[in-house]
XYZ file of C-alpha atoms in Angstrom:
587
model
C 0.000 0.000 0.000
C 1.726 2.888 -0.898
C 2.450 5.949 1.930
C -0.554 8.405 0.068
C -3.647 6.105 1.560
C -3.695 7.256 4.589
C -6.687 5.846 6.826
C -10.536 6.432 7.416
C -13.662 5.732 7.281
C -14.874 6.397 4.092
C -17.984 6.616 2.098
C -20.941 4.821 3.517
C -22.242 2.036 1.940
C -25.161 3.790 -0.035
C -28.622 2.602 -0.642
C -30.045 -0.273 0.951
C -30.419 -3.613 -0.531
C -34.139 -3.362 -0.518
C -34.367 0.404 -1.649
C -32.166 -0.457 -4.599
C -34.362 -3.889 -5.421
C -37.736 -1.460 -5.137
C -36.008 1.179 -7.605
C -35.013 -1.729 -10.081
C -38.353 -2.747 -10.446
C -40.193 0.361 -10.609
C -37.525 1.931 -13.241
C -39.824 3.493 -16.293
C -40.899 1.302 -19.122
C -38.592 3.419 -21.450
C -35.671 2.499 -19.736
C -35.973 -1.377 -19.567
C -34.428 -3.542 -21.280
C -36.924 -5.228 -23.380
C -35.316 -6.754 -26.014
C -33.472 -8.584 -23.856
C -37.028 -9.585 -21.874
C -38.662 -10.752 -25.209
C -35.008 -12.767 -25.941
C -34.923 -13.912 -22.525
C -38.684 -15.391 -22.284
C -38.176 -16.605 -26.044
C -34.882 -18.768 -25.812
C -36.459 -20.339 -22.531
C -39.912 -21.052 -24.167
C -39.001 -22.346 -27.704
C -37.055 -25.495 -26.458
C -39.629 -26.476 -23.906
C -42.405 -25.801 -26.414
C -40.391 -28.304 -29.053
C -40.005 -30.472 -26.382
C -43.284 -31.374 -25.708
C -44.944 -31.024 -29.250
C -41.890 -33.964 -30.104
C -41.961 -35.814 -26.959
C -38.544 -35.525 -26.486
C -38.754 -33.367 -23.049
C -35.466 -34.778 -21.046
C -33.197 -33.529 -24.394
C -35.582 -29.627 -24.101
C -34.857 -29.573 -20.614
C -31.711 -29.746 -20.752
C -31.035 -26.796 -23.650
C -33.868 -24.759 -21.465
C -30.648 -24.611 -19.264
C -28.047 -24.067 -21.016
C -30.492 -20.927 -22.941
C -31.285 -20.324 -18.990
C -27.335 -19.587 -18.261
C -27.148 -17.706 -21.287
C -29.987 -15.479 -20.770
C -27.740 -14.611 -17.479
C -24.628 -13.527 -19.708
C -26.643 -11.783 -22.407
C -25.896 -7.660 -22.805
C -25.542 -4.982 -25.066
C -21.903 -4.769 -25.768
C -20.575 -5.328 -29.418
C -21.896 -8.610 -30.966
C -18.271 -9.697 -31.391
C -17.689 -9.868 -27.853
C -20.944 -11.554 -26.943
C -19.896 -13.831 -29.160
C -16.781 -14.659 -27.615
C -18.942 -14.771 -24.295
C -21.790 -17.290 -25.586
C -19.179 -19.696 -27.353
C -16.880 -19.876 -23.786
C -19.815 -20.167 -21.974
C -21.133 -23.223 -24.368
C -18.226 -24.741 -24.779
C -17.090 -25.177 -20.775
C -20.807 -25.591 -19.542
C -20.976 -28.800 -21.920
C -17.815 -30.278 -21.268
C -18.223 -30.095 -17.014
C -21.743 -31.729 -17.608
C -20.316 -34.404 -20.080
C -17.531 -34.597 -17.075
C -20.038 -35.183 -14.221
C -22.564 -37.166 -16.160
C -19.270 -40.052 -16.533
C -18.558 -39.434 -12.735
C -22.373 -39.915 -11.832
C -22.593 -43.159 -13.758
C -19.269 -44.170 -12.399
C -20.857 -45.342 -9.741
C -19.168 -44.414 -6.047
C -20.343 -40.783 -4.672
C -16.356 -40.515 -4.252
C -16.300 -39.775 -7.895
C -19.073 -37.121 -8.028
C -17.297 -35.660 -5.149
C -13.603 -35.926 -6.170
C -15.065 -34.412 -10.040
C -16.812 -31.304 -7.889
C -13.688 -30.224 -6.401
C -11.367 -30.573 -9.287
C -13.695 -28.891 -11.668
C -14.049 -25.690 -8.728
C -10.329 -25.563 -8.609
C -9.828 -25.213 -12.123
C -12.760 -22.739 -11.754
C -11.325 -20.743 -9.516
C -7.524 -20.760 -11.419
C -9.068 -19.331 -14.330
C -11.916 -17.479 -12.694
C -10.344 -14.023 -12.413
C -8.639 -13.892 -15.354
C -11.176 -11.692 -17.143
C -14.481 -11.520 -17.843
C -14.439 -14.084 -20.820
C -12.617 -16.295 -18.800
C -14.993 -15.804 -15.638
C -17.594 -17.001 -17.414
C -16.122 -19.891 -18.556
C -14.994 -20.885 -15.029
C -18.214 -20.699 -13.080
C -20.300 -22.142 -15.564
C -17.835 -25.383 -16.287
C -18.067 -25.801 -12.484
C -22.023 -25.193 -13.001
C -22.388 -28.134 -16.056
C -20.405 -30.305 -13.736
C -22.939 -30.088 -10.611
C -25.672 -30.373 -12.904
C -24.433 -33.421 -14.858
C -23.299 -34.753 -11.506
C -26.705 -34.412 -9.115
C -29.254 -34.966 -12.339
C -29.419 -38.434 -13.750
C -30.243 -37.862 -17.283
C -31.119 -41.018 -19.288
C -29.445 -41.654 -22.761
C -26.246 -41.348 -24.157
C -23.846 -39.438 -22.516
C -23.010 -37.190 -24.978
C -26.931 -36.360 -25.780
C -27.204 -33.669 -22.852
C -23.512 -32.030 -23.718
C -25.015 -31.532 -27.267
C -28.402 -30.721 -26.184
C -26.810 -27.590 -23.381
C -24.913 -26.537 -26.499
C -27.571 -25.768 -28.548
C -29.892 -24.011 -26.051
C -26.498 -21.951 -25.565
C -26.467 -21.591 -29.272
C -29.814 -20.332 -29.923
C -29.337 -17.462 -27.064
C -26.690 -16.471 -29.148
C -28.445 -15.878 -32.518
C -31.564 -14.655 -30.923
C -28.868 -11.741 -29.403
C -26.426 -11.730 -32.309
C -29.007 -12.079 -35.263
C -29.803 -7.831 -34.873
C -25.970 -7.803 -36.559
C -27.463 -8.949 -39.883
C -29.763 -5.728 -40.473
C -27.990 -3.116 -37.435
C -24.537 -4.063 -38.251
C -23.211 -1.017 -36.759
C -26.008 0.524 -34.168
C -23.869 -0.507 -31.053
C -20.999 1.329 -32.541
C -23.214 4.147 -33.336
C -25.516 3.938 -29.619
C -21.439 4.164 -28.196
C -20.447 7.091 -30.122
C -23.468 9.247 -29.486
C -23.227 8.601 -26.350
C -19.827 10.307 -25.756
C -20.625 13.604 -27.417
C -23.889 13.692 -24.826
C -21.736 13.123 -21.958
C -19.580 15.521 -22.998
C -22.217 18.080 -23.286
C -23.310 17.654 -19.918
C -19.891 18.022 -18.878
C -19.084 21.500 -20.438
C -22.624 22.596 -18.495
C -21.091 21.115 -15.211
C -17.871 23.349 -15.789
C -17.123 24.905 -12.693
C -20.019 23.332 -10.882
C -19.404 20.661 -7.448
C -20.602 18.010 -9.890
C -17.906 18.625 -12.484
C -16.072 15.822 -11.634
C -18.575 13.392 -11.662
C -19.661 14.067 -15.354
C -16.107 14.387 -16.398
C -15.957 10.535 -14.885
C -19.107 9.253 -17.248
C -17.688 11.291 -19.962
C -14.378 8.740 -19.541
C -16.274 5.827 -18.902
C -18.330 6.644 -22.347
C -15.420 6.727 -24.584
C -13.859 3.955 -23.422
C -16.752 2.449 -23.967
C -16.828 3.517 -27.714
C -12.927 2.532 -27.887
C -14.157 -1.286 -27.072
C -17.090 -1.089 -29.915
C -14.505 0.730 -32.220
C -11.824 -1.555 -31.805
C -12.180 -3.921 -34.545
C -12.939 -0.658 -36.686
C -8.974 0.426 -35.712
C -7.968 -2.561 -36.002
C -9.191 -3.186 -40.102
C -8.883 0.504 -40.672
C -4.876 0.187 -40.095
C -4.624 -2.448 -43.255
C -7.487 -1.559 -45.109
C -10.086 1.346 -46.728
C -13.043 0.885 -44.684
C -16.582 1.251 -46.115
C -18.455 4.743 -46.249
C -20.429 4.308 -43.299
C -17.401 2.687 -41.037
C -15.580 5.373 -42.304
C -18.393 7.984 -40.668
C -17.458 6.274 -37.448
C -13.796 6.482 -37.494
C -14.211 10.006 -37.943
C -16.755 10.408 -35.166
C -14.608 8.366 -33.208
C -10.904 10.428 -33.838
C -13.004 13.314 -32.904
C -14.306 12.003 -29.785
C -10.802 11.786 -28.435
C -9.458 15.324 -28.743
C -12.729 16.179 -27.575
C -12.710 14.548 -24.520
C -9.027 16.438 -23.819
C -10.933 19.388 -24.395
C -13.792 18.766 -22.199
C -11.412 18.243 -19.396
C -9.151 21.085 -20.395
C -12.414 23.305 -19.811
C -13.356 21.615 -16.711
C -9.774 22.130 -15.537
C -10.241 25.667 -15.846
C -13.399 25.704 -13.803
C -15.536 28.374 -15.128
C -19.195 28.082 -16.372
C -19.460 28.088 -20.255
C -22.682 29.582 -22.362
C -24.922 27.893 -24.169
C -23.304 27.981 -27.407
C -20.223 25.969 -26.027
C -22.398 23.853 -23.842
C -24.451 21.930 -26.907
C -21.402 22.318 -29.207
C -20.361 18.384 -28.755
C -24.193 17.429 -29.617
C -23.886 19.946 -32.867
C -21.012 18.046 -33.666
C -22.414 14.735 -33.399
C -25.441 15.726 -35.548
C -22.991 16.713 -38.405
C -20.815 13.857 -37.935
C -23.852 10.852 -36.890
C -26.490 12.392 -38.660
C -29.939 11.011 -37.845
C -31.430 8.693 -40.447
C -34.749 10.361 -40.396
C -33.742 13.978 -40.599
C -31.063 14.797 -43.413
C -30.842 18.740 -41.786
C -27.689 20.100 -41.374
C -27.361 21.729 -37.994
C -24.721 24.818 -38.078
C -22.100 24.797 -35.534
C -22.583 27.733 -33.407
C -19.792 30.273 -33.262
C -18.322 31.673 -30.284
C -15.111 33.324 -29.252
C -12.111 31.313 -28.123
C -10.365 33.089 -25.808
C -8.574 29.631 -23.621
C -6.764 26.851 -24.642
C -9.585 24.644 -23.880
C -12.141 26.387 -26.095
C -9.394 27.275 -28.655
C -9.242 23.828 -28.864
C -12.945 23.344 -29.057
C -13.226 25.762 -31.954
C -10.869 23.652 -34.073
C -12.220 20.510 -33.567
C -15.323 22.350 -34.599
C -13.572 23.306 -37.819
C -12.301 19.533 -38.011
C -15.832 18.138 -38.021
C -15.799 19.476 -41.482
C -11.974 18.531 -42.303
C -10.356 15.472 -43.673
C -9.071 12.296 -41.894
C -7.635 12.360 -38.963
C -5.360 9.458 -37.506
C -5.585 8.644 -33.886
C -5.938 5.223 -33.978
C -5.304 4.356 -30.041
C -3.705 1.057 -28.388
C -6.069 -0.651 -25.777
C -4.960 0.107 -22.292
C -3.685 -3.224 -20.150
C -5.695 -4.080 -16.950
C -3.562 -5.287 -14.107
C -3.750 -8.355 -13.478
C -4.655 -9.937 -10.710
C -2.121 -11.917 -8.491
C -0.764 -15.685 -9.244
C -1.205 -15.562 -5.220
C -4.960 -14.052 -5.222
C -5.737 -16.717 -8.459
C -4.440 -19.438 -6.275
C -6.338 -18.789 -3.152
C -9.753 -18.035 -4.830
C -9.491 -21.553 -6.610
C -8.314 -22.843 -2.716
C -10.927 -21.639 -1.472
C -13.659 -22.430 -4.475
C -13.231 -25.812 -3.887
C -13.316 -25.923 -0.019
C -16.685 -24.443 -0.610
C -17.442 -26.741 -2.938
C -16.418 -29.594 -0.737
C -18.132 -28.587 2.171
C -21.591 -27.947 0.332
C -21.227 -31.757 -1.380
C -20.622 -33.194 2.521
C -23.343 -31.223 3.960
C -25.408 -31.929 1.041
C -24.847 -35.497 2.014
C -25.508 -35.658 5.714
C -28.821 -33.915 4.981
C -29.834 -36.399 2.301
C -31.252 -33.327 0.859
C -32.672 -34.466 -2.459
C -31.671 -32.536 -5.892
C -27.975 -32.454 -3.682
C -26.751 -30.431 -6.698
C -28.459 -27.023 -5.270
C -26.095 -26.949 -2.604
C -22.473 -26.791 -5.216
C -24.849 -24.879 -7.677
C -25.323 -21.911 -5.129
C -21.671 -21.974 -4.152
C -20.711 -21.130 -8.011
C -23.109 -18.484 -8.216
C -22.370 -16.671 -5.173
C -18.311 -17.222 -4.779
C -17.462 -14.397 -7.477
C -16.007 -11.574 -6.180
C -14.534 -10.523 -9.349
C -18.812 -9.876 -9.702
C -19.002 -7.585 -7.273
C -18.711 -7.315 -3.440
C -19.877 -11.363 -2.063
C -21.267 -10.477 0.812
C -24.269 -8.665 -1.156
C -24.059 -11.335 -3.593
C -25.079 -13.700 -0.915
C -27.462 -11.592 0.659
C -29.586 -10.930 -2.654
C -29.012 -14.865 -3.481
C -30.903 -15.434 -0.644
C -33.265 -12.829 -0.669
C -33.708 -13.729 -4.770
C -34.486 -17.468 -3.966
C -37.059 -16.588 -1.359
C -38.727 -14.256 -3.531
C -38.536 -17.007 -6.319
C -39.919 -19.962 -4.069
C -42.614 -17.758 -2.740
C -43.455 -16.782 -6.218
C -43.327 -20.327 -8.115
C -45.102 -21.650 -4.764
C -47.946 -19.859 -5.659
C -48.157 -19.974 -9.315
C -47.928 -24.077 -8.765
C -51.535 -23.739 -7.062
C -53.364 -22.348 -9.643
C -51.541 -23.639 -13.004
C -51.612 -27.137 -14.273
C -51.583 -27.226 -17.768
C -48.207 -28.314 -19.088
C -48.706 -24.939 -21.363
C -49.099 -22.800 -18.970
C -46.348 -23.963 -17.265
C -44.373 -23.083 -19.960
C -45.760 -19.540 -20.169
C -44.541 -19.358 -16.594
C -40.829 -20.011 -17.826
C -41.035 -17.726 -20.738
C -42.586 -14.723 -17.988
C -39.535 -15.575 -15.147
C -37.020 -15.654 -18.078
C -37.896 -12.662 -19.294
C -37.742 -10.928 -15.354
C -34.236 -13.029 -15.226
C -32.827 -10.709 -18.348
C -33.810 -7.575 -16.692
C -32.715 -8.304 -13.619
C -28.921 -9.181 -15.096
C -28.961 -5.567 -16.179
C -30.367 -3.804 -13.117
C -30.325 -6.110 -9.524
C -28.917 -9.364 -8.589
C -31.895 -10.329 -6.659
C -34.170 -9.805 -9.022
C -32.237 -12.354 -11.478
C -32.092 -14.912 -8.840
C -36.254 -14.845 -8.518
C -36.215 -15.123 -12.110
C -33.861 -18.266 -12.238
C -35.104 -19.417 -9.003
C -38.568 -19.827 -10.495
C -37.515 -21.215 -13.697
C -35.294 -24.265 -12.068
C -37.994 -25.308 -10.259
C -40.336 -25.645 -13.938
C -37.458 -27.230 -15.600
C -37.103 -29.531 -12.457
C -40.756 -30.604 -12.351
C -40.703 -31.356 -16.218
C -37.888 -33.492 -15.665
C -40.644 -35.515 -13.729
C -39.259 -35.079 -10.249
C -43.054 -33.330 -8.665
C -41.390 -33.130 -5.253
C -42.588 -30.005 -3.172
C -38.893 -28.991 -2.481
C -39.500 -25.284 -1.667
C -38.204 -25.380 2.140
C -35.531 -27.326 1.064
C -34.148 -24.945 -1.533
C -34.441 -21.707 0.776
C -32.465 -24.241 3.672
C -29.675 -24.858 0.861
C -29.346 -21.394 -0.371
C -29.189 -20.091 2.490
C -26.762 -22.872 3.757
C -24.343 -22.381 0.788
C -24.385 -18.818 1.139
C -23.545 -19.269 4.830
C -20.648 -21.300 4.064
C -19.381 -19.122 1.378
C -19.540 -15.816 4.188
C -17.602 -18.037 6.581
C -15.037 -19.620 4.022
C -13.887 -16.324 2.523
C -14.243 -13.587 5.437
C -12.331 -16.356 8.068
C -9.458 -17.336 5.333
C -9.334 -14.439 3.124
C -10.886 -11.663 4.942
C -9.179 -8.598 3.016
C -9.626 -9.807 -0.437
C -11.520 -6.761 -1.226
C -9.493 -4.571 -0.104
C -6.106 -5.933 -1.058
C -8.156 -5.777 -5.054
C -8.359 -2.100 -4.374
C -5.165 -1.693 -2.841
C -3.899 -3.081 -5.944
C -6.235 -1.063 -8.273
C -5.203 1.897 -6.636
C -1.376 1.503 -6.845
C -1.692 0.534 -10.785
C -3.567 3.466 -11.154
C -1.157 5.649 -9.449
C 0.929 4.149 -11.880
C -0.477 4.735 -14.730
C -1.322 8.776 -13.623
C 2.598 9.128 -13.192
C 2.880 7.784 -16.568
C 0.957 10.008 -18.178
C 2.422 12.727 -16.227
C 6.201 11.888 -17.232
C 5.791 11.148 -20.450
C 3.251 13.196 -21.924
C 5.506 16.382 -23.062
C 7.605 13.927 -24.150
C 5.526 12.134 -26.640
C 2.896 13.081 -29.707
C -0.771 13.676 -29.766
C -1.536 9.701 -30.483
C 0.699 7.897 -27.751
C -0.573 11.139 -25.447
C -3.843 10.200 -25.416
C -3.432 6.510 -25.356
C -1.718 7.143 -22.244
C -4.457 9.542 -20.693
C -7.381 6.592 -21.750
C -4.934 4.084 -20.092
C -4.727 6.464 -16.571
C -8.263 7.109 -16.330
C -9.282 3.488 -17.274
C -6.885 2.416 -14.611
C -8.563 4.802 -12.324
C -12.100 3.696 -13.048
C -11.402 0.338 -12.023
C -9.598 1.460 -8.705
C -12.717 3.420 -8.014
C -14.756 0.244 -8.535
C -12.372 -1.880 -6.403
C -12.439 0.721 -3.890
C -16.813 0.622 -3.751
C -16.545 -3.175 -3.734
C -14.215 -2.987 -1.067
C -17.037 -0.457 1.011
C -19.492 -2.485 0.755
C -18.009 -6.126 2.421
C -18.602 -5.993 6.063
C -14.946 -5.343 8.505
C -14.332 -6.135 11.534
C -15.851 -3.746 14.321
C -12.990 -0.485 14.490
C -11.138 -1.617 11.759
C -10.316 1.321 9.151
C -9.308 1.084 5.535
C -7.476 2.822 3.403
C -9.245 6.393 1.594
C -8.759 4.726 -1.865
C -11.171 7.441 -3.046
C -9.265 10.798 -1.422
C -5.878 8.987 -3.639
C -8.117 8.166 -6.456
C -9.537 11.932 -6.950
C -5.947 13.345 -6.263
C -4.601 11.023 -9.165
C -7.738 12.434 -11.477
C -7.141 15.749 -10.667
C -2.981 15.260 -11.870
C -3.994 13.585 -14.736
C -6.657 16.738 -15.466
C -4.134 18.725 -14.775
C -1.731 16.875 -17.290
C -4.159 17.366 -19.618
C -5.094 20.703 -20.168
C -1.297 21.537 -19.512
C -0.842 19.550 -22.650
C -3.388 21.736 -24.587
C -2.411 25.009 -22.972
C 1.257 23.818 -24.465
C -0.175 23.138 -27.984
C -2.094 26.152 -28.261
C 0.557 27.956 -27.006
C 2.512 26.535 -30.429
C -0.134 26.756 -32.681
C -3.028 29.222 -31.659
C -2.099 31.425 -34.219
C -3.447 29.158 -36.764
C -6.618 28.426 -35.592
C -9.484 29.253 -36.880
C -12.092 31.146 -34.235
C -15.818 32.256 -34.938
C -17.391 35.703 -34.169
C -18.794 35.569 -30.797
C -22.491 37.399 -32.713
C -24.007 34.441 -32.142
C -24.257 34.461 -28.545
């Protein structure tokens, strides 16, 4: 820990659970994801639906699951990377159920057991690798409990192939948009820089400055990550007329980000004509399909570096190419050590939920392992609230399913019921935990009851949940009690890192590797402020203190703010006299 983070208290934890869960739900119909709902109720429906209009119902069950666990890693990010997601996903969910299907029919419990535990600690090796990788850990742990606690008659390879394709259907039904949108997420990522940079330029010299000047950097490293590929191709060949569009959006998105900050920096507040500049710009440069009107960039005078430098990337909205193509940043990673423990620990969990499982003859004993792999993930977020909203989630889900049960009976309906809790399950990926846990909750117990076992196991689920969830808390806070705060420790001092980079290099280098650097700092930053929140929010020992991640965190933004509009004060210092600046009649 380095000698800046000195000790205290810090934020509080923010919202309650329950205050968060009520705000998820009641968020406006506008802003819910419903795409995602109609995917999410669709992929779960369509298999069950083919299932029983073919009588082959074990085989639909089975890709009802695998569609279920996709559903859970579905998004919004570029179809490229979902792609990548979906096909890790598939690929290690099918071979741990393959795996524990051969150790189930092997006979001895020993095996089941001994498979559990090897398949967590190769989960947990490869578990914090990234998110790619994240996914592919929990859910080859997942297809292993499954094929090991559900006896599934045929072949062995028949449910492997089966999960697969329910995976694989997720995956079109979220990809197939690509065919006739190709470049809307690109677009969606673009637009949505030059808005947050408007609201930033109105929150010049405002308390809140900061804040939007932290959503502005969020938002175009967002658009680098849909852009990428774009960079990538553009470097060895002419790209079409409308990627081209982009590319020039996107190397005037950068600059203007510098300038954003660079007026922020100087903290005063701006007029309206500066203010909506970035969304003039964006009309010019993304027009709108449905109106071909060219909006007219307002004038103003230019009397700073920062809106000297505004001005000419006004003029350059209008100008030809120009080549910033950007290197990703690197994300530290995490510890051999911290990799090591987590996978430790994984399968301790693991262990101890298959023995308990055991001694409480529980039936369905795979509920038990199945919990632990959903809640041990605190590369997810902080695992104490994990936990909390697993159990809260499965209540909620019981409770619901419980009373659903006593008024449906129609095979049908039934499957109406999955298609309604899948479609909750997709929103609640995007806004609360909980809220996707009653949506699989409710769903496991259909898919359960179609694979013929009618037992009333609702007590028994809530007991294991909240079992597994207890020996998660007790595993990881007893043996590894700082592992949130040793992730933001480590955030924090990469991030440092990367500031002084920027700093020290930065006069030294040209306007490309410049702002590769500056992404790379504030990324770095981002994720130490994450760490840091994550780190707030797992319960410490009575008087112990942590670190103030956040007072070194905003003293690193403020350098590399600093850094910045030094940079442009430099460079228009150079080459002011050359710029072209409007009349200030306009405003």
């Amino acid at each position: 820990m380095t000698p800046a983070m000195r000790t205290g208290p810090g934020p509080s934890s923010g919202t309650p659970a329950p205050a968060r869960l009520l705000r998820a739900v009641g968020r406006p119909l506008s802003s819910l994801p419903l795409a995602a709902a109609v995917r999410g109720a669709v992929a779960l429906a369509t298999p069950l639906l083919v299932g029983v209009q073919t009588g082959r119902v074990v085989p639909s069950v089975i890709a009802a699951i695998g569609a279920l666990w996709a559903v859970g890693q579905d998004g919004s990010d570029p179809y490229r990377s979902r792609v990548r997601r979906f096909v890790a996903l598939g690929l290690s969910a099918s071979l741990g159920l393959a795996v524990g299907e051969l150790a189930l029919r092997s006979g001895p419990s020993v095996a089941v057991t001994a498979c559990l535990v090897v398949a967590a600690l190769v989960a947990g090796a490869i578990g914090l690798r990234g998110r790619t990788w994240s996914v592919a850990g929990m859910h080859l742990l997942l297809g292993t409990t499954i094929g090991s606690g559900i006896p599934v008659p045929g072949p062995w390879w028949q449910a492997p192939l089966a999960l697969s394709a329910g995976v694989g259907f997720v995956l079109v039904l979220s990809a197939a948009p690509w065919l006739w949108r190709r470049h809307d997420i690109e677009r969606a990522a673009l637009l949505a820089v030059f808005r947050a940079a408007s609201t930033a330029l109105a929150a010049a010299g405002t308390p809140g400055a900061a804040e939007t000047r932290r959503r502005l950097t969020d938002a175009l490293d967002n658009a680098h990550q849909a852009m990428d590929r774009h960079l990538t191709a553009a470097r060895r060949q002419a790209p079409g007329t409308q990627v081209e569009a982009l590319l020039r959006a996107f190397r005037l998105a950068v600059p203007l980000g510098e300038a954003v900050t660079t007026l922020q920096w100087e903290a005063r507040p701006l007029p309206a004509a500066v203010t909506r500049m970035p969304l003039v710009m964006s009309a010019r440069l993304l027009p709108d399909r449905k109106d071909g009107a060219d909006p007219v960039l307002p004038d103003f005078t230019a009397d700073s570096p920062g809106l000297r430098a505004l001005a000419h990337l006004s003029v350059t909205a209008d100008a030809d190419r120009v080549d910033t193509a950007l290197d990703a940043p690197a994300s530290p990673r995490p510890a051999r050590q911290a990799q090591l423990r987590y996978a430790v620990l994984l399968a301790l969990c693991v262990l101890a939920a298959q023995v308990c499982a055991g001694l409480l003859h529980s039936p369905r004993a795979y509920w038990l392992p199945m919990t632990v792999a959903f809640v041990y993930k605190p590369d997810f977020g902080p695992v104490f609230r994990r936990a909390l909203h697993r159990c809260v989630g499965t209540v909620v889900g019981v409770a619901a399913i419980g009373a659903v049960s006593t008024a449906v009976h129609s095979t049908y309906a039934f499957i109406g019921v999955v298609a309604f809790f899948g479609a909750l399950m997709a929103v609640g990926v995007r806004h609360h935990y909980a809220l996707a846990t009653t949506g699989l909750t409710a769903v496991v117990f259909v898919l359960v009851d179609l694979l013929g076992d009618h037992r009333a196991l609702y007590g028994a689920r809530i007991l294991d949940t909240a079992l597994a969830a207890a020996l998660v808390l007790v595993v990881h806070f007893v043996a590894w009690p700082r592992s949130a705060g040793s992730r933001a420790d480590s955030r924090t001092e990469a991030a440092l890192a990367a500031a002084h980079r920027y700093r020290d290099l930065s006069p030294t280098v040209g306007p490309v590797q410049r702002q590769a650097l500056r992404r790379a700092a504030y990324r770095q930053l981002a994720d130490a402020r994450r760490a840091a929140e994550h780190a707030r929010r797992e319960p410490t020992l009575r008087g112990a203190e942590q670190p103030d991640w956040e007072r070194v965190i905003t003293s690193a933004e403020e350098l590399c703010d600093a850094v910045t509009a030094g940079s442009l004060h430099a460079a228009s210092g150079r080459a002011h006299t050359t710029v072209i600046v409007p009349s200030s009649d306009a405003m």
